[in-house]
Short mmCIF file of C-alpha atoms and ligand atoms in Angstrom, two decimals:
data_model
loop_
_atom_site.label_atom_id
_atom_site.label_comp_id
_atom_site.label_asym_id
_atom_site.label_seq_id
_atom_site.Cartn_x
_atom_site.Cartn_y
_atom_site.Cartn_z
CA MET A 1 103.42 106.76 56.17
CA SER A 2 106.59 105.90 54.31
CA LEU A 3 108.33 103.40 56.57
CA GLY A 4 110.78 101.36 54.55
CA GLU A 5 109.73 102.81 51.21
CA GLY A 6 112.36 104.14 48.88
CA ARG A 7 115.19 102.47 50.76
CA PRO A 8 118.21 101.91 48.56
CA GLY A 9 118.33 98.37 47.23
CA THR A 10 114.59 97.77 47.59
CA THR A 11 113.13 97.13 44.16
CA ASP A 12 109.46 97.13 43.24
CA SER A 13 109.60 93.38 42.67
CA ASP A 14 110.98 92.87 46.22
CA ARG A 15 107.96 94.64 47.52
CA ARG A 16 105.27 93.31 45.23
CA GLY A 17 102.38 92.04 47.28
CA HIS A 18 104.14 92.70 50.55
CA PRO A 19 103.78 95.55 52.97
CA PRO A 20 106.83 97.82 52.92
CA GLY A 21 109.61 97.58 55.45
CA ALA A 22 111.90 94.92 56.90
CA VAL A 23 109.74 93.79 59.81
CA TRP A 24 108.15 90.33 60.01
CA ARG A 25 104.98 90.80 62.02
CA PRO A 26 103.36 88.61 64.72
CA TYR A 27 100.53 86.22 63.82
CA THR A 28 100.17 88.08 60.51
CA GLN A 29 99.71 86.73 57.02
CA MET A 30 102.16 89.15 55.45
CA LYS A 31 100.80 88.52 51.96
CA THR A 32 97.33 89.85 52.62
CA ALA A 33 97.37 91.75 55.91
CA PRO A 34 96.77 95.48 55.76
CA ALA A 35 99.69 97.67 56.77
CA PRO A 36 99.99 98.10 60.53
CA LEU A 37 98.99 101.46 61.95
CA GLU A 38 101.93 103.61 62.92
CA VAL A 39 101.74 104.91 66.48
CA ALA A 40 103.23 108.31 67.26
CA ARG A 41 102.65 108.28 71.01
CA THR A 42 100.46 106.91 73.78
CA GLU A 43 98.85 108.67 76.71
CA GLY A 44 96.33 107.52 79.32
CA CYS A 45 94.02 105.05 77.56
CA ARG A 46 94.69 106.45 74.11
CA ILE A 47 96.86 105.44 71.19
CA HIS A 48 97.72 108.45 69.01
CA LEU A 49 98.44 107.47 65.42
CA ALA A 50 101.00 109.12 63.17
CA ASP A 51 98.20 110.20 60.81
CA GLY A 52 96.60 112.28 63.57
CA ARG A 53 93.79 109.88 64.55
CA SER A 54 93.49 108.71 68.13
CA LEU A 55 92.07 105.40 69.38
CA VAL A 56 90.65 104.42 72.76
CA ASP A 57 92.55 101.28 73.76
CA GLY A 58 90.15 98.53 74.81
CA ILE A 59 92.82 95.91 75.41
CA ALA A 60 95.59 97.83 77.21
CA SER A 61 98.30 96.74 74.77
CA TRP A 62 97.88 93.00 75.13
CA TRP A 63 96.62 93.42 78.73
CA THR A 64 99.75 95.08 80.06
CA ALA A 65 99.06 98.81 80.54
CA CYS A 66 97.02 98.50 83.74
CA HIS A 67 97.68 102.11 84.86
CA GLY A 68 97.17 103.55 81.39
CA TYR A 69 100.03 104.61 79.15
CA ASN A 70 102.86 106.89 80.10
CA HIS A 71 102.05 107.11 83.79
CA PRO A 72 104.18 110.02 85.08
CA TYR A 73 105.21 108.16 88.25
CA ILE A 74 106.55 105.10 86.40
CA ARG A 75 108.28 107.40 83.93
CA GLU A 76 109.95 109.39 86.69
CA ARG A 77 111.25 106.26 88.40
CA LEU A 78 112.50 104.86 85.10
CA GLU A 79 114.32 108.06 84.22
CA ALA A 80 116.13 107.99 87.56
CA GLN A 81 117.13 104.33 87.08
CA LEU A 82 118.17 104.96 83.47
CA SER A 83 120.74 107.52 84.53
CA LYS A 84 122.22 105.06 87.07
CA MET A 85 122.14 101.68 85.33
CA PRO A 86 119.91 100.54 82.48
CA HIS A 87 121.24 97.00 82.66
CA VAL A 88 123.85 94.74 84.20
CA MET A 89 124.17 90.96 83.96
CA PHE A 90 122.66 88.92 86.81
CA GLY A 91 125.13 86.02 87.03
CA GLY A 92 127.31 86.66 90.08
CA LEU A 93 125.91 90.20 90.44
CA THR A 94 122.77 91.61 91.96
CA HIS A 95 121.11 95.02 92.35
CA ALA A 96 118.57 96.72 94.54
CA PRO A 97 115.70 96.83 92.00
CA ALA A 98 115.73 93.01 91.62
CA GLU A 99 116.20 92.27 95.33
CA THR A 100 113.47 94.69 96.36
CA LEU A 101 111.06 93.58 93.66
CA ALA A 102 111.48 89.92 94.65
CA GLU A 103 110.74 90.83 98.28
CA ARG A 104 107.72 92.91 97.33
CA LEU A 105 106.26 90.15 95.14
CA VAL A 106 106.77 87.57 97.88
CA GLU A 107 105.02 89.87 100.39
CA LEU A 108 102.01 90.16 98.09
CA LEU A 109 101.73 86.43 97.32
CA PRO A 110 100.49 83.68 99.64
CA GLY A 111 103.03 82.64 102.27
CA ALA A 112 104.73 79.58 100.83
CA LEU A 113 105.55 81.26 97.49
CA SER A 114 108.90 82.69 98.42
CA ARG A 115 111.58 82.47 95.70
CA VAL A 116 111.50 84.57 92.55
CA PHE A 117 113.25 83.74 89.29
CA PHE A 118 113.21 86.62 86.78
CA THR A 119 113.00 86.26 83.00
CA GLU A 120 112.05 88.57 80.13
CA SER A 121 108.85 87.11 78.73
CA GLY A 122 105.78 85.23 79.80
CA SER A 123 106.47 82.16 77.69
CA VAL A 124 109.94 81.84 79.18
CA SER A 125 108.59 82.19 82.72
CA VAL A 126 106.31 79.20 81.99
CA GLU A 127 109.27 77.29 80.53
CA VAL A 128 111.16 78.01 83.74
CA ALA A 129 108.27 76.71 85.84
CA LEU A 130 108.26 73.48 83.81
CA LYS A 131 112.01 73.14 84.20
CA MET A 132 111.81 73.85 87.95
CA SER A 133 109.13 71.21 88.31
CA ALA A 134 110.89 68.49 86.31
CA GLN A 135 114.26 69.25 87.89
CA CYS A 136 112.72 69.28 91.36
CA TRP A 137 111.55 65.70 90.79
CA MET A 138 114.99 64.75 89.42
CA ASN A 139 116.54 66.15 92.59
CA HIS A 140 114.08 64.00 94.55
CA GLY A 141 115.27 60.93 92.61
CA GLN A 142 112.10 60.72 90.47
CA PRO A 143 113.33 61.57 86.96
CA ASP A 144 110.36 59.83 85.31
CA LYS A 145 108.07 62.60 86.52
CA ARG A 146 108.58 64.88 83.53
CA ARG A 147 105.25 65.29 81.72
CA PHE A 148 102.74 68.06 82.22
CA VAL A 149 98.97 68.15 82.19
CA SER A 150 97.24 71.19 80.73
CA PHE A 151 93.67 71.93 79.70
CA ARG A 152 91.46 72.42 76.67
CA GLY A 153 91.13 76.14 76.05
CA ALA A 154 94.56 76.88 77.50
CA TYR A 155 97.14 79.30 76.18
CA HIS A 156 100.57 79.37 77.81
CA GLY A 157 102.86 80.91 75.19
CA ASP A 158 104.55 80.52 71.83
CA THR A 159 107.78 78.66 72.65
CA PHE A 160 108.01 74.92 72.05
CA ALA A 161 107.26 73.58 75.52
CA THR A 162 104.52 76.15 76.09
CA MET A 163 102.93 75.47 72.69
CA ALA A 164 102.56 71.87 73.79
CA LEU A 165 100.46 73.05 76.75
CA CYS A 166 98.02 75.04 74.59
CA ASP A 167 94.67 73.71 73.42
CA PRO A 168 95.59 71.25 70.66
CA GLU A 169 92.66 72.12 68.37
CA GLU A 170 91.43 75.60 69.19
CA GLY A 171 94.88 76.93 70.00
CA MET A 172 97.22 78.77 67.70
CA HIS A 173 99.72 75.95 67.36
CA ALA A 174 97.80 72.91 66.05
CA ARG A 175 100.02 72.65 62.98
CA PHE A 176 103.14 72.10 65.09
CA ARG A 177 101.87 68.87 66.60
CA GLY A 178 104.60 66.25 66.51
CA LEU A 179 107.34 68.86 66.80
CA MET A 180 106.64 69.37 70.47
CA PRO A 181 106.67 67.19 73.56
CA GLU A 182 103.54 65.06 73.57
CA PRO A 183 100.97 66.95 75.66
CA LEU A 184 98.51 65.53 78.15
CA VAL A 185 95.55 67.84 77.58
CA ALA A 186 92.54 67.30 79.85
CA GLU A 187 89.08 68.80 80.12
CA LEU A 188 88.98 71.49 82.77
CA PRO A 189 87.35 69.68 85.72
CA THR A 190 84.15 71.73 85.90
CA THR A 191 81.65 68.85 85.96
CA GLU A 192 81.34 65.59 87.88
CA ALA A 193 82.32 63.63 84.75
CA SER A 194 85.38 65.74 83.98
CA ARG A 195 86.46 65.61 87.64
CA GLN A 196 86.25 61.81 87.52
CA ALA A 197 88.20 61.68 84.26
CA PHE A 198 90.84 63.98 85.67
CA SER A 199 91.25 61.96 88.85
CA SER A 200 91.57 58.78 86.78
CA LEU A 201 94.22 60.34 84.55
CA LEU A 202 96.29 61.31 87.58
CA GLU A 203 95.73 57.94 89.24
CA ALA A 204 96.98 56.13 86.16
CA ARG A 205 99.92 58.34 85.25
CA ALA A 206 101.13 60.26 88.32
CA SER A 207 104.45 58.42 88.16
CA GLU A 208 105.25 60.18 84.87
CA ILE A 209 103.56 63.53 85.61
CA ALA A 210 105.59 66.40 87.04
CA GLY A 211 102.88 69.02 87.20
CA ILE A 212 99.53 70.50 86.23
CA VAL A 213 99.55 73.87 84.48
CA VAL A 214 96.45 76.05 84.57
CA GLU A 215 95.41 79.65 83.96
CA PRO A 216 93.45 80.27 87.18
CA LEU A 217 89.88 81.67 86.89
CA VAL A 218 90.23 82.77 83.26
CA GLN A 219 91.62 80.93 80.27
CA ALA A 220 92.43 84.08 78.36
CA ALA A 221 93.86 83.92 74.83
CA GLY A 222 92.32 80.45 74.34
CA GLY A 223 88.79 81.91 74.35
CA PHE A 224 88.18 83.91 77.55
CA ILE A 225 86.63 80.96 79.34
CA PHE A 226 85.91 81.51 83.03
CA HIS A 227 85.77 78.87 85.73
CA ASP A 228 84.82 78.74 89.37
CA PRO A 229 87.48 78.96 92.12
CA GLU A 230 86.27 75.51 93.23
CA VAL A 231 87.98 74.06 90.13
CA LEU A 232 91.31 75.30 91.49
CA ARG A 233 90.64 73.85 94.94
CA PHE A 234 89.87 70.51 93.27
CA LEU A 235 93.13 70.67 91.31
CA ARG A 236 95.04 71.39 94.51
CA ARG A 237 93.50 68.35 96.22
CA VAL A 238 94.27 66.05 93.27
CA ALA A 239 97.81 67.42 92.92
CA ASP A 240 98.47 66.82 96.62
CA ALA A 241 96.97 63.33 96.53
CA HIS A 242 99.23 62.27 93.63
CA ARG A 243 102.33 64.27 94.46
CA VAL A 244 102.43 66.46 91.37
CA HIS A 245 103.04 70.20 91.22
CA LEU A 246 100.27 72.69 90.63
CA ILE A 247 101.46 75.59 88.46
CA PHE A 248 99.33 78.73 88.10
CA ASP A 249 99.98 80.77 84.98
CA GLU A 250 98.78 84.21 86.12
CA ILE A 251 100.41 86.05 83.24
CA ALA A 252 97.01 87.28 82.00
CA VAL A 253 95.08 87.56 85.26
CA GLY A 254 97.79 88.74 87.68
CA PHE A 255 97.82 92.33 88.93
CA GLY A 256 94.18 93.08 89.42
CA ARG A 257 92.57 91.90 86.20
CA THR A 258 89.96 89.75 87.97
CA GLY A 259 89.42 92.27 90.78
CA TRP A 260 91.91 90.35 92.92
CA MET A 261 95.60 91.18 92.89
CA PHE A 262 96.20 87.51 92.02
CA ALA A 263 93.65 84.88 91.05
CA CYS A 264 95.12 82.39 93.54
CA GLN A 265 93.86 84.70 96.31
CA ALA A 266 90.29 84.48 95.04
CA ALA A 267 90.44 80.70 95.30
CA GLU A 268 92.54 80.64 98.47
CA VAL A 269 94.74 78.08 96.77
CA VAL A 270 98.52 78.18 97.02
CA PRO A 271 100.15 76.77 93.89
CA ASP A 272 103.67 75.31 93.92
CA MET A 273 104.70 77.80 91.28
CA ILE A 274 103.17 80.90 89.79
CA THR A 275 104.14 82.79 86.63
CA LEU A 276 103.69 86.54 86.19
CA SER A 277 104.39 88.89 83.33
CA LYS A 278 102.05 91.04 81.18
CA ALA A 279 101.00 93.77 83.68
CA LEU A 280 104.05 93.25 85.90
CA THR A 281 105.76 96.45 84.69
CA GLY A 282 102.51 98.33 84.11
CA GLY A 283 102.95 97.79 80.39
CA THR A 284 106.29 99.53 80.06
CA LEU A 285 109.11 96.97 79.76
CA PRO A 286 109.44 93.24 79.14
CA LEU A 287 109.83 91.34 82.40
CA ALA A 288 108.47 88.11 83.84
CA ALA A 289 108.83 86.10 87.02
CA THR A 290 108.41 82.51 88.14
CA ILE A 291 107.83 82.26 91.87
CA ALA A 292 108.25 78.92 93.65
CA THR A 293 107.41 77.68 97.10
CA ARG A 294 110.04 77.11 99.76
CA ASP A 295 109.64 73.33 99.30
CA VAL A 296 110.37 73.48 95.59
CA PHE A 297 113.31 75.81 96.17
CA GLU A 298 114.78 73.64 98.90
CA SER A 299 114.82 70.59 96.63
CA PHE A 300 117.56 72.39 94.67
CA LEU A 301 119.81 72.86 97.71
CA ARG A 302 122.32 70.01 97.29
CA ASP A 303 126.07 69.56 97.32
CA ASP A 304 125.86 68.51 93.66
CA PRO A 305 126.35 71.64 91.49
CA LYS A 306 124.24 70.02 88.76
CA ALA A 307 121.25 70.02 91.10
CA ALA A 308 121.12 73.82 90.70
CA LEU A 309 118.43 75.35 88.51
CA MET A 310 119.95 75.33 85.04
CA HIS A 311 118.57 78.54 83.59
CA GLY A 312 119.75 82.14 83.14
CA PRO A 313 118.51 84.42 80.35
CA THR A 314 120.97 87.15 79.33
CA TYR A 315 118.62 90.02 80.17
CA MET A 316 117.04 88.47 83.26
CA ALA A 317 116.12 90.86 86.09
CA ASN A 318 116.81 93.88 83.88
CA PRO A 319 117.11 96.81 86.32
CA LEU A 320 114.84 99.08 84.28
CA GLY A 321 112.18 96.40 84.11
CA CYS A 322 112.44 95.74 87.85
CA THR A 323 112.22 99.48 88.55
CA ALA A 324 109.10 99.79 86.41
CA ALA A 325 107.56 96.82 88.24
CA LEU A 326 108.35 98.40 91.62
CA ALA A 327 106.76 101.67 90.49
CA SER A 328 103.72 99.75 89.27
CA LEU A 329 103.39 98.03 92.67
CA ASP A 330 103.65 101.45 94.34
CA LEU A 331 100.69 102.58 92.24
CA PHE A 332 98.68 99.51 93.25
CA ALA A 333 99.41 100.46 96.87
CA SER A 334 98.79 104.20 96.62
CA GLU A 335 95.90 104.36 94.16
CA PRO A 336 92.61 102.43 94.31
CA ARG A 337 93.40 100.06 91.41
CA LEU A 338 91.74 96.92 92.74
CA GLU A 339 88.63 98.91 93.63
CA ALA A 340 88.68 100.25 90.08
CA ALA A 341 88.95 96.73 88.67
CA ARG A 342 85.98 95.62 90.77
CA ALA A 343 83.97 98.66 89.74
CA LEU A 344 84.77 97.90 86.10
CA GLU A 345 82.96 94.59 86.51
CA ALA A 346 79.66 96.40 87.09
CA SER A 347 80.33 98.99 84.37
CA LEU A 348 81.25 96.38 81.77
CA GLU A 349 78.23 94.27 82.71
CA ALA A 350 75.86 97.23 82.38
CA ARG A 351 77.30 98.37 79.06
CA LEU A 352 77.62 94.95 77.40
CA ALA A 353 74.31 93.50 78.69
CA PRO A 354 72.30 94.76 75.65
CA ALA A 355 74.41 92.41 73.48
CA ARG A 356 72.70 89.42 75.12
CA ALA A 357 69.55 90.07 73.09
CA HIS A 358 71.44 89.96 69.79
CA PRO A 359 70.70 86.87 67.67
CA ARG A 360 74.38 86.31 66.78
CA VAL A 361 75.53 86.47 70.40
CA ILE A 362 76.12 83.17 72.20
CA ASP A 363 77.25 84.58 75.51
CA VAL A 364 78.15 87.78 77.33
CA ARG A 365 80.39 87.29 80.35
CA VAL A 366 82.20 89.65 82.65
CA LEU A 367 84.72 89.09 85.43
CA GLY A 368 86.57 91.98 87.01
CA ALA A 369 88.01 94.09 84.22
CA ILE A 370 87.34 91.49 81.53
CA GLY A 371 84.23 91.81 79.36
CA VAL A 372 83.53 89.26 76.65
CA VAL A 373 80.88 89.12 73.92
CA GLU A 374 81.07 85.75 72.21
CA VAL A 375 79.36 85.49 68.83
CA ASP A 376 78.45 82.35 66.86
CA ARG A 377 81.15 82.95 64.25
CA VAL A 378 83.40 85.61 62.80
CA ASN A 379 83.99 85.46 59.05
CA ASP A 380 86.33 88.38 58.56
CA LEU A 381 88.43 89.00 61.66
CA GLU A 382 90.64 91.58 59.95
CA GLY A 383 87.60 93.44 58.61
CA LEU A 384 86.13 93.52 62.09
CA ARG A 385 89.34 94.89 63.56
CA ARG A 386 89.47 97.60 60.87
CA ARG A 387 85.87 98.55 61.59
CA PHE A 388 86.72 99.11 65.25
CA VAL A 389 89.51 101.46 64.17
CA ASP A 390 86.99 103.39 62.05
CA LEU A 391 84.95 103.74 65.23
CA GLY A 392 87.97 105.17 67.07
CA CYS A 393 88.61 102.04 69.14
CA TRP A 394 91.49 99.61 69.48
CA ILE A 395 89.62 96.35 69.94
CA ARG A 396 91.12 93.13 68.55
CA PRO A 397 88.70 90.20 68.62
CA ILE A 398 90.28 86.78 69.16
CA GLY A 399 88.43 83.87 67.53
CA ARG A 400 84.71 84.38 68.20
CA CYS A 401 85.25 86.71 71.15
CA LEU A 402 84.87 90.48 71.00
CA TYR A 403 86.44 91.34 74.31
CA LEU A 404 87.52 94.30 76.41
CA MET A 405 90.42 94.19 78.85
CA PRO A 406 91.07 97.91 79.21
CA SER A 407 93.41 99.76 81.47
CA LEU A 408 92.07 99.71 85.04
CA VAL A 409 91.95 103.54 85.02
CA ILE A 410 89.76 103.87 81.95
CA ALA A 411 87.26 106.74 82.15
CA ALA A 412 83.49 106.23 81.91
CA ASP A 413 83.19 108.03 78.57
CA GLU A 414 86.01 105.98 77.08
CA LEU A 415 84.35 102.79 78.25
CA ASP A 416 81.10 104.03 76.70
CA GLN A 417 82.84 104.50 73.39
CA LEU A 418 84.31 100.97 73.50
CA ALA A 419 81.02 99.30 74.42
CA THR A 420 79.06 101.32 71.87
CA ALA A 421 81.56 100.24 69.21
CA ILE A 422 80.99 96.58 70.10
CA LEU A 423 77.19 96.98 69.94
CA THR A 424 77.51 98.83 66.61
CA VAL A 425 79.75 96.17 65.10
CA LEU A 426 77.36 93.43 66.29
CA ASP A 427 74.52 95.05 64.37
CA GLU A 428 76.66 95.07 61.24
CA LEU A 429 77.67 91.39 61.48
C1 LIG B 501 100.48 86.13 77.14
C2 LIG B 501 100.49 84.88 77.90
C3 LIG B 501 101.62 84.05 77.90
C4 LIG B 501 102.85 84.32 77.07
O1 LIG B 501 103.51 85.48 77.45
P1 LIG B 501 104.54 86.16 76.42
O2 LIG B 501 105.11 87.30 77.19
O3 LIG B 501 103.74 86.58 75.23
O4 LIG B 501 105.55 85.13 76.07
C5 LIG B 501 101.59 82.92 78.70
N1 LIG B 501 100.50 82.61 79.45
C6 LIG B 501 99.40 83.39 79.46
C7 LIG B 501 98.27 83.02 80.34
C8 LIG B 501 99.35 84.55 78.68
O5 LIG B 501 98.25 85.30 78.68
#
């Protein structure tokens, strides 16, 4: 691969100790990280590299490609939309893909969730939920309600307000403390003691709290920690008792990942706001949505123009993104995706179960299409990731978790290869 090499004006000293090229990479120590692998194309559950190798993708491109890559139906719909209108601004204008997508999402979600605000990334959709919540209380004449409660183990994004919601120690943003709004981070109320503590926190501070933000059923990037639906019902009761919003961040779990279309359905809890992104477009284009209840929406309906929601990203409701999302929803309706996600639970359990006997393994847990092998420690994360590539797999452990979140259409032999790679790597730890 020769990306960026030999470009005019690039001297050897410019490049010394750095990978070639002009790109600054995500969460990557550019001084020491190995060069990224160049991808030539993707198909089904496979990533084909420029050097001719092919990898089975165990994590569906950061949990997005739920129908596999390059699904012909999504491609066809996108091509048709591309020839009509790749993009148009959304202020003062609208278009059928956005209107229809909003209606389709509202139909799929529990009744009260009825107004959709589109953005282009997950983090921004969480920011919008926070802004909706705080501004809703302002519109109700309660401007002091502006803080948010989140949980240990949480991950809600990389922007400033969302960083503040992430786990302060285990999360990726500990070093930014002090730069961000002061977070109120609680223990997830999974025990009698933590439920008591949580109730007390709300009792003491509800007058300054706008909302509670939680990843329902699975705290994903913060360590793949699962909790019972009862936790969400408890949060709903406490939120109602103290008049604070309950915000579900379903960016990771939405669209079938847990075996339910949305995690809120598993718990039969209706949040005041929900955020969606990752698998929204079936892993094809960046798009996100914040969906609010009628009550929240109606608090913005005032004669005062300043009471309107003050947000509007340039590329919001991009017509191609909305078209991809509509095509993805069609596939959920016409193909047995949720059944596949539920079946994956049994397949992942069967294939990962042998890891339980391994001395370095702390826990093996599976929910829907999420399989996690947690080990006591990982010394060389990069080395581990490279080893998986040697084994023909795209598996990227986070922290101490070797996890699989594959496409929901992954074939049995591909799943075998992924699970065998995990068991092999465990024996080499
Ligand atoms: C990935 C993720 C985000 C951030 O989404 P981006 O599109 O990366 O900004 C927020 N919340 C959860 C639960 C996520 O998994």
